[in-house]
């Protein structure tokens, strides 16, 4: 049994009749396209409001760029994988660093109100919005002193912003716990409340 359109050599198949059956549909489509084009040319004001709205929308988008760049927004989809000049740590790496560097200053870069949901023991609260050279100098004894930052997790950019500020202030031993509270609690490590 043959599947598909009949071959021209098949008996009973009339190629011209099959083609002729499609002509009315083709003509109807041509007629509708021609009618639409004619209406647009004859009555251009039909298109004008739509075209005007499109152009105004584009002009507005160009005139008002976003206030915060998505890559530096605290609500960005993803923080970068690494920040040049800082050592990126996972939860186990942070635990090792705490054990090897008892003088480590651990900074929670989240909003102060986030600490009520839990924070890593011995961490100090310094939200990224308050982080600057003066506030860091009050918490970190010297530019050579090890300092680590964390926030909510890999989608939170707050700690990344604080890390960049610490590097700009001249801190030499900067660590970034990129996974933050999300990774810490996911490993069932203790949080204080």
mmCIF file of C-alpha atoms in Angstrom:
data_model
loop_
_atom_site.group_PDB
_atom_site.id
_atom_site.type_symbol
_atom_site.label_atom_id
_atom_site.label_comp_id
_atom_site.label_asym_id
_atom_site.label_seq_id
_atom_site.Cartn_x
_atom_site.Cartn_y
_atom_site.Cartn_z
ATOM 1 C CA UNK A 1 0.000 0.000 0.000
ATOM 2 C CA UNK A 2 1.374 3.416 -0.970
ATOM 3 C CA UNK A 3 1.260 6.308 1.517
ATOM 4 C CA UNK A 4 1.449 9.917 0.392
ATOM 5 C CA UNK A 5 0.318 11.790 -2.682
ATOM 6 C CA UNK A 6 -0.377 9.650 -5.713
ATOM 7 C CA UNK A 7 2.337 9.556 -8.322
ATOM 8 C CA UNK A 8 1.664 11.080 -11.708
ATOM 9 C CA UNK A 9 1.952 7.613 -13.228
ATOM 10 C CA UNK A 10 -0.814 6.209 -10.998
ATOM 11 C CA UNK A 11 -3.967 5.426 -12.899
ATOM 12 C CA UNK A 12 -6.881 7.626 -11.969
ATOM 13 C CA UNK A 13 -4.668 10.507 -10.882
ATOM 14 C CA UNK A 14 -5.237 13.694 -12.778
ATOM 15 C CA UNK A 15 -2.529 16.180 -11.822
ATOM 16 C CA UNK A 16 -4.222 19.098 -13.539
ATOM 17 C CA UNK A 17 -7.482 18.506 -11.678
ATOM 18 C CA UNK A 18 -5.696 18.424 -8.274
ATOM 19 C CA UNK A 19 -3.921 21.686 -9.077
ATOM 20 C CA UNK A 20 -7.133 23.294 -10.269
ATOM 21 C CA UNK A 21 -8.811 22.402 -6.966
ATOM 22 C CA UNK A 22 -6.301 24.635 -5.125
ATOM 23 C CA UNK A 23 -6.745 27.667 -7.399
ATOM 24 C CA UNK A 24 -9.855 29.088 -5.647
ATOM 25 C CA UNK A 25 -8.066 29.000 -2.249
ATOM 26 C CA UNK A 26 -4.989 30.647 -3.739
ATOM 27 C CA UNK A 27 -7.072 33.362 -5.359
ATOM 28 C CA UNK A 28 -8.977 33.994 -2.141
ATOM 29 C CA UNK A 29 -5.698 34.495 -0.196
ATOM 30 C CA UNK A 30 -4.361 36.791 -2.918
ATOM 31 C CA UNK A 31 -7.568 38.778 -2.815
ATOM 32 C CA UNK A 32 -7.407 39.242 0.988
ATOM 33 C CA UNK A 33 -3.751 40.348 0.896
ATOM 34 C CA UNK A 34 -4.508 42.787 -1.911
ATOM 35 C CA UNK A 35 -7.516 44.155 -0.001
ATOM 36 C CA UNK A 36 -5.387 44.770 3.127
ATOM 37 C CA UNK A 37 -2.612 46.476 1.160
ATOM 38 C CA UNK A 38 -5.120 48.622 -0.718
ATOM 39 C CA UNK A 39 -6.833 49.669 2.518
ATOM 40 C CA UNK A 40 -3.489 50.684 4.056
ATOM 41 C CA UNK A 41 -2.552 52.740 1.011
ATOM 42 C CA UNK A 42 -5.984 54.265 0.626
ATOM 43 C CA UNK A 43 -6.430 55.028 4.349
ATOM 44 C CA UNK A 44 -2.927 55.523 5.866
ATOM 45 C CA UNK A 45 -4.399 56.973 9.054
ATOM 46 C CA UNK A 46 -5.395 53.394 9.968
ATOM 47 C CA UNK A 47 -1.718 52.528 10.478
ATOM 48 C CA UNK A 48 -0.656 55.846 11.990
ATOM 49 C CA UNK A 49 -1.840 55.302 15.621
ATOM 50 C CA UNK A 50 -0.173 51.895 15.835
ATOM 51 C CA UNK A 51 3.049 53.165 14.295
ATOM 52 C CA UNK A 52 3.037 56.186 16.594
ATOM 53 C CA UNK A 53 2.545 54.015 19.700
ATOM 54 C CA UNK A 54 5.390 51.731 18.611
ATOM 55 C CA UNK A 55 7.778 54.643 18.075
ATOM 56 C CA UNK A 56 6.822 56.320 21.365
ATOM 57 C CA UNK A 57 7.382 53.077 23.265
ATOM 58 C CA UNK A 58 10.839 52.675 21.750
ATOM 59 C CA UNK A 59 11.731 56.304 22.518
ATOM 60 C CA UNK A 60 10.583 55.924 26.123
ATOM 61 C CA UNK A 61 12.633 52.750 26.596
ATOM 62 C CA UNK A 62 15.740 54.460 25.242
ATOM 63 C CA UNK A 63 15.222 57.643 27.257
ATOM 64 C CA UNK A 64 14.719 55.840 30.575
ATOM 65 C CA UNK A 65 17.307 53.067 31.017
ATOM 66 C CA UNK A 66 17.077 50.929 34.170
ATOM 67 C CA UNK A 67 18.321 52.696 37.307
ATOM 68 C CA UNK A 68 20.352 49.688 38.463
ATOM 69 C CA UNK A 69 22.367 47.515 36.122
ATOM 70 C CA UNK A 70 21.013 43.935 36.334
ATOM 71 C CA UNK A 71 24.475 42.484 36.926
ATOM 72 C CA UNK A 72 24.940 44.576 40.077
ATOM 73 C CA UNK A 73 21.387 44.463 41.368
ATOM 74 C CA UNK A 74 20.780 42.655 44.669
ATOM 75 C CA UNK A 75 17.925 40.908 42.876
ATOM 76 C CA UNK A 76 19.976 39.773 39.889
ATOM 77 C CA UNK A 77 19.296 36.263 38.568
ATOM 78 C CA UNK A 78 22.794 35.151 39.418
ATOM 79 C CA UNK A 79 25.866 36.630 41.073
ATOM 80 C CA UNK A 80 29.112 36.160 39.120
ATOM 81 C CA UNK A 81 31.058 32.934 39.666
ATOM 82 C CA UNK A 82 34.147 34.793 40.856
ATOM 83 C CA UNK A 83 35.395 38.298 41.569
ATOM 84 C CA UNK A 84 38.984 39.104 40.541
ATOM 85 C CA UNK A 85 41.126 39.722 43.626
ATOM 86 C CA UNK A 86 38.931 37.681 45.984
ATOM 87 C CA UNK A 87 39.018 33.982 46.854
ATOM 88 C CA UNK A 88 35.644 32.319 46.247
ATOM 89 C CA UNK A 89 34.683 29.711 48.857
ATOM 90 C CA UNK A 90 32.010 27.076 49.281
ATOM 91 C CA UNK A 91 30.557 26.147 52.702
ATOM 92 C CA UNK A 92 33.311 23.622 53.459
ATOM 93 C CA UNK A 93 35.962 26.136 52.401
ATOM 94 C CA UNK A 94 34.487 28.715 54.776
ATOM 95 C CA UNK A 95 34.528 26.199 57.636
ATOM 96 C CA UNK A 96 38.206 25.451 56.926
ATOM 97 C CA UNK A 97 39.018 29.158 56.733
ATOM 98 C CA UNK A 98 37.322 29.779 60.095
ATOM 99 C CA UNK A 99 39.334 26.908 61.627
ATOM 100 C CA UNK A 100 42.658 28.052 60.110
ATOM 101 C CA UNK A 101 42.136 31.811 60.597
ATOM 102 C CA UNK A 102 40.648 32.390 64.056
ATOM 103 C CA UNK A 103 41.110 36.149 63.546
ATOM 104 C CA UNK A 104 38.896 36.115 60.414
ATOM 105 C CA UNK A 105 36.270 38.859 60.239
ATOM 106 C CA UNK A 106 33.106 37.335 58.779
ATOM 107 C CA UNK A 107 30.642 39.905 57.429
ATOM 108 C CA UNK A 108 26.957 39.309 56.698
ATOM 109 C CA UNK A 109 26.186 41.692 53.802
ATOM 110 C CA UNK A 110 22.411 41.151 53.942
ATOM 111 C CA UNK A 111 19.911 43.629 55.293
ATOM 112 C CA UNK A 112 19.899 43.722 59.094
ATOM 113 C CA UNK A 113 16.288 42.508 59.062
ATOM 114 C CA UNK A 114 17.406 39.274 57.328
ATOM 115 C CA UNK A 115 19.423 38.218 60.383
ATOM 116 C CA UNK A 116 16.239 37.299 62.265
ATOM 117 C CA UNK A 117 15.933 34.324 59.878
ATOM 118 C CA UNK A 118 19.388 33.098 60.862
ATOM 119 C CA UNK A 119 23.051 33.992 60.472
ATOM 120 C CA UNK A 120 26.431 32.286 60.678
ATOM 121 C CA UNK A 121 27.971 32.305 64.151
ATOM 122 C CA UNK A 122 30.467 35.123 64.857
ATOM 123 C CA UNK A 123 29.454 37.033 61.723
ATOM 124 C CA UNK A 124 29.007 40.792 61.925
ATOM 125 C CA UNK A 125 26.169 42.602 60.189
ATOM 126 C CA UNK A 126 27.269 45.194 57.629
ATOM 127 C CA UNK A 127 24.745 45.517 54.786
ATOM 128 C CA UNK A 128 26.241 46.176 51.367
ATOM 129 C CA UNK A 129 24.446 49.534 51.286
ATOM 130 C CA UNK A 130 26.431 50.638 54.354
ATOM 131 C CA UNK A 131 29.753 49.144 53.281
ATOM 132 C CA UNK A 132 32.490 51.684 52.615
ATOM 133 C CA UNK A 133 36.131 52.170 53.617
ATOM 134 C CA UNK A 134 35.208 53.823 56.936
ATOM 135 C CA UNK A 135 32.673 51.159 57.992
ATOM 136 C CA UNK A 136 35.090 48.375 57.026
ATOM 137 C CA UNK A 137 37.903 50.045 59.004
ATOM 138 C CA UNK A 138 35.711 49.932 62.137
ATOM 139 C CA UNK A 139 35.227 46.152 61.798
ATOM 140 C CA UNK A 140 38.428 44.917 60.144
ATOM 141 C CA UNK A 141 41.639 45.788 62.068
ATOM 142 C CA UNK A 142 43.929 46.247 59.040
ATOM 143 C CA UNK A 143 44.156 45.935 55.266
ATOM 144 C CA UNK A 144 46.148 42.689 55.784
ATOM 145 C CA UNK A 145 43.504 41.156 58.065
ATOM 146 C CA UNK A 146 41.412 38.324 56.480
ATOM 147 C CA UNK A 147 37.802 39.280 55.788
ATOM 148 C CA UNK A 148 35.009 37.138 54.312
ATOM 149 C CA UNK A 149 31.573 38.173 53.067
ATOM 150 C CA UNK A 150 28.315 36.286 52.546
ATOM 151 C CA UNK A 151 24.645 37.017 51.842
ATOM 152 C CA UNK A 152 21.563 34.942 50.929
ATOM 153 C CA UNK A 153 23.008 32.778 48.149
ATOM 154 C CA UNK A 154 24.173 32.621 44.530
ATOM 155 C CA UNK A 155 21.295 34.808 43.328
ATOM 156 C CA UNK A 156 22.100 37.503 45.915
ATOM 157 C CA UNK A 157 24.627 40.090 44.796
ATOM 158 C CA UNK A 158 24.902 41.941 48.131
ATOM 159 C CA UNK A 159 28.050 40.154 49.270
ATOM 160 C CA UNK A 160 29.587 40.529 45.804
ATOM 161 C CA UNK A 161 29.072 44.288 46.013
ATOM 162 C CA UNK A 162 30.684 44.339 49.474
ATOM 163 C CA UNK A 163 33.628 42.264 48.219
ATOM 164 C CA UNK A 164 34.248 44.753 45.398
ATOM 165 C CA UNK A 165 34.091 47.647 47.871
ATOM 166 C CA UNK A 166 36.596 45.938 50.208
ATOM 167 C CA UNK A 167 38.980 45.347 47.310
ATOM 168 C CA UNK A 168 38.612 48.978 46.222
ATOM 169 C CA UNK A 169 39.481 50.055 49.787
ATOM 170 C CA UNK A 170 42.722 48.083 49.530
ATOM 171 C CA UNK A 171 41.998 44.951 51.579
ATOM 172 C CA UNK A 172 44.447 42.221 50.570
ATOM 173 C CA UNK A 173 42.909 39.021 51.991
ATOM 174 C CA UNK A 174 39.305 39.078 50.803
ATOM 175 C CA UNK A 175 37.171 35.919 50.722
ATOM 176 C CA UNK A 176 33.711 35.482 49.227
ATOM 177 C CA UNK A 177 31.294 32.784 50.373
ATOM 178 C CA UNK A 178 29.171 32.958 47.230
ATOM 179 C CA UNK A 179 26.688 30.211 48.239
ATOM 180 C CA UNK A 180 25.720 32.166 51.359
ATOM 181 C CA UNK A 181 22.923 31.208 53.718
ATOM 182 C CA UNK A 182 21.267 29.054 51.058
ATOM 183 C CA UNK A 183 24.272 26.731 50.765
ATOM 184 C CA UNK A 184 25.079 26.890 54.492
ATOM 185 C CA UNK A 185 21.579 25.825 55.570
ATOM 186 C CA UNK A 186 21.382 23.328 52.688
ATOM 187 C CA UNK A 187 24.355 21.525 54.242
ATOM 188 C CA UNK A 188 22.571 21.619 57.603
ATOM 189 C CA UNK A 189 25.273 23.758 59.192
ATOM 190 C CA UNK A 190 24.071 25.670 62.265
ATOM 191 C CA UNK A 191 22.537 29.123 62.065
ATOM 192 C CA UNK A 192 22.018 31.434 65.010
ATOM 193 C CA UNK A 193 18.813 33.418 65.421
#
